[in-house]
Coordinates of C-alpha atoms in Angstrom, one line a residue:
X30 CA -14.2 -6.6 23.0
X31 CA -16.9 -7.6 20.4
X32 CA -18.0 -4.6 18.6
X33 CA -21.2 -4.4 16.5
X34 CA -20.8 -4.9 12.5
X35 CA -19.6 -1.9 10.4
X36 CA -23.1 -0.7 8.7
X37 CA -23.2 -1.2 5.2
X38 CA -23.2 2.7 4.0
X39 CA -24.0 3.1 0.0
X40 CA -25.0 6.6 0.4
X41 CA -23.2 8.9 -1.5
X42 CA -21.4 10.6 2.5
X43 CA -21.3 7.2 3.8
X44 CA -22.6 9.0 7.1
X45 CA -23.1 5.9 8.8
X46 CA -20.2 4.0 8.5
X47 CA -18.1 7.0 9.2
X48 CA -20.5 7.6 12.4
X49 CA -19.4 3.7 13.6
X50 CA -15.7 4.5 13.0
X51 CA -15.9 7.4 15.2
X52 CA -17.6 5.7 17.6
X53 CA -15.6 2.5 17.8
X54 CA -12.1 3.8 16.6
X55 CA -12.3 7.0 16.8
X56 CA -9.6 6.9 19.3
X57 CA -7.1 5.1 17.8
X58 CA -7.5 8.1 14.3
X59 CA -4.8 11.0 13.8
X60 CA -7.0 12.9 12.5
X61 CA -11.0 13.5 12.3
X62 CA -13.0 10.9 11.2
X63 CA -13.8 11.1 7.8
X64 CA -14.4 9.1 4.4
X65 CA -12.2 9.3 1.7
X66 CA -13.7 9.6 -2.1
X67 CA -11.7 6.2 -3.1
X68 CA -14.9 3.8 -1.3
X69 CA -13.9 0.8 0.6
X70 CA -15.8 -3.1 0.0
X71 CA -16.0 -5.5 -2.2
X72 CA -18.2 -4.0 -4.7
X73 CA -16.6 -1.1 -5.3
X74 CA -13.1 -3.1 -6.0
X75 CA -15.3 -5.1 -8.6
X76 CA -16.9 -2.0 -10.2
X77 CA -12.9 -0.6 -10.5
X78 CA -11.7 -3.8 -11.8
X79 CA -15.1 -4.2 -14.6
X80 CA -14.2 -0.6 -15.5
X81 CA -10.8 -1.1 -16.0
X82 CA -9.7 0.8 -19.5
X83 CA -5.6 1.0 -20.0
X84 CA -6.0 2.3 -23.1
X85 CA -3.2 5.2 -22.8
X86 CA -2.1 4.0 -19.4
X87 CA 1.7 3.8 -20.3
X88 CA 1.5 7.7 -21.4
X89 CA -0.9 9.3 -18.9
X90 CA 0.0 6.9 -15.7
X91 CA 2.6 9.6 -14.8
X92 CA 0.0 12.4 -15.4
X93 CA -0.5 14.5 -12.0
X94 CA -2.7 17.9 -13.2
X95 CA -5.2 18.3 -14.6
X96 CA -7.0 15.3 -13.1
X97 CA -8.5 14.4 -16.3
X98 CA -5.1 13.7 -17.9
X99 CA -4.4 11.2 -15.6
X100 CA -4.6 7.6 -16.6
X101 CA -3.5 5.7 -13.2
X102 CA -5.9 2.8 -12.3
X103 CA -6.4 3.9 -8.4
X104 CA -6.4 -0.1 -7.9
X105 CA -3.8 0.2 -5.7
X106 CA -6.2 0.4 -2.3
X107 CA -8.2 -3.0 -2.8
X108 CA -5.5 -4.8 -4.1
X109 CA -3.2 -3.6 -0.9
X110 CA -6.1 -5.2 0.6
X111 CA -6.9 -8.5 -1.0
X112 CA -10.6 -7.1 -2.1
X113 CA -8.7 -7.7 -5.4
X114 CA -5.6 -10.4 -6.1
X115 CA -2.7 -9.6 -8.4
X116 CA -3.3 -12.6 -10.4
X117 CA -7.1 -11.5 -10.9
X118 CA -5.5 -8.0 -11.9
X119 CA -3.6 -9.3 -14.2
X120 CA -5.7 -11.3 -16.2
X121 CA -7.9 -8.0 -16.5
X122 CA -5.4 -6.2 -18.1
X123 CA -5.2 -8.7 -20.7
X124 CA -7.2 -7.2 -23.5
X125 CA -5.3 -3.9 -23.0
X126 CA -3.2 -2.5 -25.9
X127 CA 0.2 -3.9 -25.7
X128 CA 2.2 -1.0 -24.9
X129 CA 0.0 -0.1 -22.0
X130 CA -0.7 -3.8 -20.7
X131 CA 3.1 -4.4 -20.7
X132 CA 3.5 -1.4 -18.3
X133 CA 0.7 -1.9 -16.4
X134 CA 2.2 -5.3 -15.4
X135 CA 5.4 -4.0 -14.5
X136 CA 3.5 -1.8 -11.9
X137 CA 2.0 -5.3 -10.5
X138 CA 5.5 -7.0 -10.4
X139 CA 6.7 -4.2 -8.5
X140 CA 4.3 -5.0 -6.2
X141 CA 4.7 -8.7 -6.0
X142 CA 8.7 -7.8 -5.8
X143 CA 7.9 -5.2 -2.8
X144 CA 5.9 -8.5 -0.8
X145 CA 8.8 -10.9 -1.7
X146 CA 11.0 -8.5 -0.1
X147 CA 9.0 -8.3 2.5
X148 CA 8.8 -11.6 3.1
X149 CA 12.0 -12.6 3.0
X150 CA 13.5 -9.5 5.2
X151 CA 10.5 -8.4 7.1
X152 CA 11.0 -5.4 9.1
X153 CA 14.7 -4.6 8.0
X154 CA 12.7 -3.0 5.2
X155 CA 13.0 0.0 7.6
X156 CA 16.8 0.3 7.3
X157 CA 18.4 1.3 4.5
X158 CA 18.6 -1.8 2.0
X159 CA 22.0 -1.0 0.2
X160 CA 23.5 2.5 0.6
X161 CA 22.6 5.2 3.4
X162 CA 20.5 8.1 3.5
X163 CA 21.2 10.6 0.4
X164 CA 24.0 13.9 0.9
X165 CA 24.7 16.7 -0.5
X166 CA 27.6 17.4 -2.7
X167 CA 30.3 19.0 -1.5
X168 CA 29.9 23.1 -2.2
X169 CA 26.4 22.7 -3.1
X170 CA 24.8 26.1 -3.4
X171 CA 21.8 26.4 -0.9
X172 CA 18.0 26.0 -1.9
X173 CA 16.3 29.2 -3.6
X174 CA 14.2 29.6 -0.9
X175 CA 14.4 28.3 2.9
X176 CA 13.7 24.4 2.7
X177 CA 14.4 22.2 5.9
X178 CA 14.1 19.5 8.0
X179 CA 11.4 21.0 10.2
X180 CA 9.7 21.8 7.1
X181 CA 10.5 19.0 4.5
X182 CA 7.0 20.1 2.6
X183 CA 6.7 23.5 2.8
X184 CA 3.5 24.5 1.4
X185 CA 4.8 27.8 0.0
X186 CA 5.6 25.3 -3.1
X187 CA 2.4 25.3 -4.5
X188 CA 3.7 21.7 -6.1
X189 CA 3.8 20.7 -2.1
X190 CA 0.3 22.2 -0.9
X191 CA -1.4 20.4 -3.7
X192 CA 0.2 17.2 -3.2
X193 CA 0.4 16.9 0.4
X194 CA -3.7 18.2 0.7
X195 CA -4.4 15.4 -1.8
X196 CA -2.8 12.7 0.5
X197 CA -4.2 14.4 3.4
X198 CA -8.1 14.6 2.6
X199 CA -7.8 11.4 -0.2
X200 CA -5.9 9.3 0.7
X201 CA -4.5 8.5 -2.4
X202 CA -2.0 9.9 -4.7
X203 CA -0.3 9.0 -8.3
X204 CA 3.6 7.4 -8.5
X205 CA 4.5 11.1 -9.9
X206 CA 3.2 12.9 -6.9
X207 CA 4.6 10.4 -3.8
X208 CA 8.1 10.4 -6.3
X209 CA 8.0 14.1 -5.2
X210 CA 7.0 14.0 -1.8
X211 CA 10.2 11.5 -1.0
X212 CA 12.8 13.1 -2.9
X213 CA 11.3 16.7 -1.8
X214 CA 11.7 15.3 2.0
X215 CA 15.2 13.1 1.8
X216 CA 16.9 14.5 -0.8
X217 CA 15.9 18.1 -0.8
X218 CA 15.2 18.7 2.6
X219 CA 17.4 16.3 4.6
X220 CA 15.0 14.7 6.8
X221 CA 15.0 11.5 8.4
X222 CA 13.2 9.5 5.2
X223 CA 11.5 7.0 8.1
X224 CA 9.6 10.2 9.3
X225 CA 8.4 10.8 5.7
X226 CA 7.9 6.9 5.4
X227 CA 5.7 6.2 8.4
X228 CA 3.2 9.9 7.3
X229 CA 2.5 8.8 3.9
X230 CA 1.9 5.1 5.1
X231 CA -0.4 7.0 7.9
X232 CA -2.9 8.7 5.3
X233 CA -2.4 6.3 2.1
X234 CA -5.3 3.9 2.0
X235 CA -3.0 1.5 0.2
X236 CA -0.3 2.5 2.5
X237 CA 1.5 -1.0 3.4
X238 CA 4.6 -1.7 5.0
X239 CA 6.1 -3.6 1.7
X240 CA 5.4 -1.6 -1.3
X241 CA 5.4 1.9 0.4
X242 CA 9.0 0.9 2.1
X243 CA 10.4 -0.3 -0.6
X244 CA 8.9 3.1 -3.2
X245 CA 10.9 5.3 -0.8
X246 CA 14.1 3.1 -0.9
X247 CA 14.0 3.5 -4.7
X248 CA 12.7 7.5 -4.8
X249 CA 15.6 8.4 -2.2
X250 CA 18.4 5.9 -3.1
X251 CA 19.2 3.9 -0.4
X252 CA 17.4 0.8 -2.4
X253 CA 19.3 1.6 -5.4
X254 CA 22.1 4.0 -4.7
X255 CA 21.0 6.5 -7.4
X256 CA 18.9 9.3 -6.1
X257 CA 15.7 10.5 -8.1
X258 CA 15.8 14.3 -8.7
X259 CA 12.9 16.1 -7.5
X260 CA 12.9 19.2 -9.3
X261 CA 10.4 22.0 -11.0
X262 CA 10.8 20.1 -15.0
X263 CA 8.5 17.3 -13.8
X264 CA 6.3 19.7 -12.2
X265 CA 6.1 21.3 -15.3
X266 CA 5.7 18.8 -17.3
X267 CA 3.0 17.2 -14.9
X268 CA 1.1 19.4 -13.8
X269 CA 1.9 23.0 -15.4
X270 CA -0.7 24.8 -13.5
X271 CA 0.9 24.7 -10.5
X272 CA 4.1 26.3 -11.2
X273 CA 2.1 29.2 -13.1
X274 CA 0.4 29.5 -9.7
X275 CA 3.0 29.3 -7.5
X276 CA 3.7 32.1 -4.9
X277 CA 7.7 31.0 -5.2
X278 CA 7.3 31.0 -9.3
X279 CA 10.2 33.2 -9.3
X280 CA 12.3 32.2 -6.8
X281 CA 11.6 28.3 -7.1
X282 CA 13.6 26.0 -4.8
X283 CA 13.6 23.4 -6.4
X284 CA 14.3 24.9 -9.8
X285 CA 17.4 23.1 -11.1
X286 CA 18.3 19.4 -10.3
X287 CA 19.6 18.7 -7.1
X288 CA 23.2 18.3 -6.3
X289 CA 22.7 15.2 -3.6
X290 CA 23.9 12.3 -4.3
X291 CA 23.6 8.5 -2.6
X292 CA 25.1 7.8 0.5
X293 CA 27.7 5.3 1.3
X294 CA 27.0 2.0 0.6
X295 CA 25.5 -0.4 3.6
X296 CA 25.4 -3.6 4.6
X297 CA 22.0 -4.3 4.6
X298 CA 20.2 -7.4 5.4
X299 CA 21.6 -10.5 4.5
X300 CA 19.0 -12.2 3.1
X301 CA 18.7 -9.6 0.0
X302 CA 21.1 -11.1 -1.9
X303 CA 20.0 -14.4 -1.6
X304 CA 18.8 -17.1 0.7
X305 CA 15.4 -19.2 1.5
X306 CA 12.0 -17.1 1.9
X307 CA 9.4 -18.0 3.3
X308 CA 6.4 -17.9 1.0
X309 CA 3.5 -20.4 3.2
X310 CA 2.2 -23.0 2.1
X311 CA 1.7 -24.2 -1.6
X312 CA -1.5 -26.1 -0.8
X313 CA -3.9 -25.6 2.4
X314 CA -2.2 -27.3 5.8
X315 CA -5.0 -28.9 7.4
X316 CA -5.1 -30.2 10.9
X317 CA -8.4 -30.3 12.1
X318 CA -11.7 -29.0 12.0
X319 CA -12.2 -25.1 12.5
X320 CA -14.9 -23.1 13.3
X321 CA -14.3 -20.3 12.7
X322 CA -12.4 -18.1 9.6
X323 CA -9.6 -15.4 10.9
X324 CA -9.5 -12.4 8.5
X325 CA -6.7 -10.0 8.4
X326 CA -6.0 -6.5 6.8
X327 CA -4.2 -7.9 4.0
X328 CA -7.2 -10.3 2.6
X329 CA -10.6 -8.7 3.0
X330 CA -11.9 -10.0 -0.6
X331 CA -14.7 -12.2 -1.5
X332 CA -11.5 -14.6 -3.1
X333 CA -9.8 -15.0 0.5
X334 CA -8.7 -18.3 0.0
X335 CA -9.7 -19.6 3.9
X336 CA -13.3 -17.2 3.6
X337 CA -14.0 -19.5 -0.2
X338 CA -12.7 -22.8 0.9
X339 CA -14.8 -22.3 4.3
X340 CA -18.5 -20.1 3.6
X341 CA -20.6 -21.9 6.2
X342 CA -18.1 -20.6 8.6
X343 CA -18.3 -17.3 10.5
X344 CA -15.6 -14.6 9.8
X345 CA -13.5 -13.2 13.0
X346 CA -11.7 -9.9 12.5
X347 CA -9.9 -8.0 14.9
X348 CA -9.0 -4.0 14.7
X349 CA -5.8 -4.7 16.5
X350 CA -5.7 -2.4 19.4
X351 CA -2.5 -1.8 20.4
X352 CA -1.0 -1.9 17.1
X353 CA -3.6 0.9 15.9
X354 CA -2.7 3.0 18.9
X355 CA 0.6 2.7 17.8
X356 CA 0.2 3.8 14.2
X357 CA -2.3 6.4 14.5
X358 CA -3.9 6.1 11.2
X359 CA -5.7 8.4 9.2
X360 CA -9.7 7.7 9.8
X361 CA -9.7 7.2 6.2
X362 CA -8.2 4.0 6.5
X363 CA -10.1 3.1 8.9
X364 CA -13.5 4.2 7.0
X365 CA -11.8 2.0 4.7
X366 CA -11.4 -1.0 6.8
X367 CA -15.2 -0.7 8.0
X368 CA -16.3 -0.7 4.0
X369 CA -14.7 -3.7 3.5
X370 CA -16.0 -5.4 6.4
X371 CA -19.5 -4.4 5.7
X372 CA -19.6 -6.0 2.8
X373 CA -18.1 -9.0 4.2
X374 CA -20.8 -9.1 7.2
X375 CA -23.8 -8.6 4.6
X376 CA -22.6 -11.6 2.6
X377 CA -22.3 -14.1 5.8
X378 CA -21.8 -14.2 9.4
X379 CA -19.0 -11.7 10.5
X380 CA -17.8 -10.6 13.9
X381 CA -15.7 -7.5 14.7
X382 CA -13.5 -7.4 17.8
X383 CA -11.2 -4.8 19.1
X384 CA -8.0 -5.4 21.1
X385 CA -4.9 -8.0 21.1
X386 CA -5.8 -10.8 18.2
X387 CA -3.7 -13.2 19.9
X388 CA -6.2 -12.4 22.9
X389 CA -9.2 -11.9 21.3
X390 CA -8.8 -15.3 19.0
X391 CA -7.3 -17.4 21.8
X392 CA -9.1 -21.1 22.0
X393 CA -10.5 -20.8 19.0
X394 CA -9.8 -23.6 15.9
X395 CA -9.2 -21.3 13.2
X396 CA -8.7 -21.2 9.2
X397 CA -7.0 -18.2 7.6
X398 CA -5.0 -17.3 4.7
X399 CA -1.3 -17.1 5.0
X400 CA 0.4 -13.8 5.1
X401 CA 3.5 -12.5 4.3
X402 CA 3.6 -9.7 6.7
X403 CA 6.2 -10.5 10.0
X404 CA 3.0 -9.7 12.3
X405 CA 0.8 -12.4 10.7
X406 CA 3.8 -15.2 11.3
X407 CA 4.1 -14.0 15.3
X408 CA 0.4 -13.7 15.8
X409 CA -0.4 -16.7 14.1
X410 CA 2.5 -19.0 15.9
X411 CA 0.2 -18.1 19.2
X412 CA -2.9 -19.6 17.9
X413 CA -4.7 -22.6 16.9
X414 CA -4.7 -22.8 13.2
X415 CA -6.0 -26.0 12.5
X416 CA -6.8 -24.8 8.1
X417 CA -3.9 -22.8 7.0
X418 CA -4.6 -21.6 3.6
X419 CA -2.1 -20.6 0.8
X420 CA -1.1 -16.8 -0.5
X421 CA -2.5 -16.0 -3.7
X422 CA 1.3 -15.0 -5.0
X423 CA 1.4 -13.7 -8.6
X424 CA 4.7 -15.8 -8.6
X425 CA 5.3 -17.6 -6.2
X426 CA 8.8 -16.4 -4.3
X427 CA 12.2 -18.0 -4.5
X428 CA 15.9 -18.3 -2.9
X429 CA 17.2 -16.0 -6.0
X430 CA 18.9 -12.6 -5.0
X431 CA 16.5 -9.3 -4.6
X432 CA 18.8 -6.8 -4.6
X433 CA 17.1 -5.6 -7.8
X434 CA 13.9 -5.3 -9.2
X435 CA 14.7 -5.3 -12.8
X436 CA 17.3 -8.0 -12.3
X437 CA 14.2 -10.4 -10.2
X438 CA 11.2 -9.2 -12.8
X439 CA 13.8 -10.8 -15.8
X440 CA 13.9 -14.5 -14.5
X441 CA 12.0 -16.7 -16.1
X442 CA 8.7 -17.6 -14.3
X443 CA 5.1 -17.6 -15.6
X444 CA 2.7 -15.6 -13.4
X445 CA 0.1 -17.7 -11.6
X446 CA -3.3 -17.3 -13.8
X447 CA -6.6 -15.8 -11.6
X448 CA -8.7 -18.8 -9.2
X449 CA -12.5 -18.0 -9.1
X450 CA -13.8 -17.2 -5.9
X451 CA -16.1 -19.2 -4.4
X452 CA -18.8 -19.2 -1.5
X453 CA -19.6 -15.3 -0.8
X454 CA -19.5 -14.0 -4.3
X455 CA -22.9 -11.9 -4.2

């Protein structure tokens, strides 16, 4: 099904795009319709990325209350979808003090490591990578106050109600806060971490499959095998108000460390410890002439590599149906999605479809940009790439082990610098 292009919507409620969400995916939303205050497109990455000050960032990125204090980027959406690259990320941060450029780059390797996990073990991401779910000690006294699975973020905890609102009508939340929200629902609560996984990826508009995975694994312990400790001294520390607020003030459960520890140590996937991954291509596989360029949710940016190496062509993306219906996403993502697109359709020819990719795209000669996501690979192998374009890695992956981050961020390998874009830049 062709739908009509997402309108572009700079008004300051975005009433029009959020009206064609509603209209044309509306079903597919968990929730109502709405847009989130992070705004999707191109422009708006660009505006982030021109404004970009780290000055303070290693200091205030942990910062949760009050808002002001905080000194995270909020990036993290268009570069989870290609509107901005990690290499062109980088080189912004180059001019930032040292201190706060040096930690500001750590963040984007985690997020390169997350996508070379990703590629290499796909979606065995979603089983515990090196020890099981987190227990409690033996004789551990219970909580302060009645915490459970069937309520892993009780809003009593005013820490919880702020947090979990935030992701709810945002979309978007600091490291601190999701740090809380997974050791609050693993480690505290006991709950199946998947379940915990699979709602934050639902409402996060940079929610992706690789980093969000993988910031669980490490939060809970089953990435690392030593638990983070959710408890009221980072609450204090980051956000005092809340605790001074808090109906449980005096009877907080989560006022002294927890006593869990990691589980047992697991298998895990193979391929984590070492062993060939596959990264695509290192220069554009051409067989033929397309005519058209395939987008996907992971490249929706003006520096696409297929969308510059091809402008005269027109751009195909398809809200993948059954996928959608599947997930259930928050409409802010979707909101987000149509932003993006917008922006895309204003600069060239676009078309929108909704239902199977492999259906909608079928006898079609088609260029795209490689993707290190499982579902790009299967989707792809069904269709007639003829101009298969190459990731824009910030280093390009290897056969090394990736069984730790710190251990895979010390080899030696230079980061790839920024390419211009070319073609649709407005």
């Amino acid at each position: 099904m062709r739908l009509p292009t997402p309108p572009v919507d700079r008004s300051e409620d975005r009433s029009r795009v959020v009206a064609w969400v509603r209209e044309h995916l509306g079903h597919l939303s968990s929730d109502e319709v709405r847009a989130s205050p992070v705004r999707g497109g191109q422009t708006a990455a660009d505006t982030a990325l021109a404004t970009l000050d780290l000055t303070g960032y290693a200091n205030r990125r942990s910062n949760v209350l009050p808002e002001s204090s905080r000194g995270a980027s909020r990036l993290s959406p268009y570069i989870r979808h290609g509107l901005l690259t990690l290499p062109a990320v980088w080189e912004a941060a180059g001019d930032a003090p040292y201190r706060d450029r040096q930690k500001f780059r750590d963040e984007l390797m985690w997020q390169e490591y997350a996508r070379h996990v990703y590629a290499r073990v796909g979606k065995a991401n979603g089983a515990p990578l090196r020890f099981d779910a987190p227990v409690p000690s033996p004789g551990s006294p219970p909580p302060a106050a009645p915490v459970s699975a069937q309520d892993p973020w009780p809003t009593q905890m005013a820490c919880m109600a702020a947090t979990t609102a935030e992701l709810h009508d945002d979309g978007w939340l600091v490291n601190q806060t999701r740090m809380w929200l997974a050791s609050q629902w693993a480690v505290r609560a006991g709950a199946d971490w998947r379940d915990g996984e699979q709602e934050m990826y639902r409402n996060l508009l940079d929610g992706s499959r690789a980093a969000n995975r993988l910031g669980w694994q490490w939060a809970i312990g089953t990435g690392t095998g030593r638990v983070y400790g959710f408890s009221r001294w980072q609450v204090e520390k980051r956000a005092p108000e809340l605790c001074a607020g808090c109906e449980l003030r005096n009877a907080c459960p989560v006022q002294d460390w927890p006593e869990a520890q990691s589980g047992p140590k697991v298998d895990g996937p193979d391929s984590l410890g070492g062993g060939p991954t596959d990264a695509g291509p290192e220069d554009p596989l051409v067989t033929g002439a397309p005519e058209a360029v395939w987008l996907t949710a992971e490249s929706l940016g003006d520096a696409d590599p297929a969308l510059s190496a091809h402008p005269e062509l027109p751009a195909v993306f398809v809200f993948d149906e059954p996928l959608l219906r599947k997930l259930q996403l928050s409409g802010k993502r979707l909101v987000f999605l149509a932003e993006a697109l917008a922006e895309i359709g204003e600069a060239g020819e676009l078309e929108v479809h909704l239902g199977d990719p492999v259906t909608e795209l079928a006898g079609r000669r088609l260029a795209t940009t490689w993707g290190y996501v499982p579902g790009f690979r299967r989707r792809s192998a069904q269709l007639d790439v003829v101009a298969l374009h190459p990731w824009p890695w910030l280093r390009r992956p290897g056969s090394g082990s990736l069984r730790s981050f710190s251990a895979w961020a010390g080899r030696p390998s230079s980061p790839r610098p920024a390419k211009k874009s070319g073609g649709r830049r407005r």
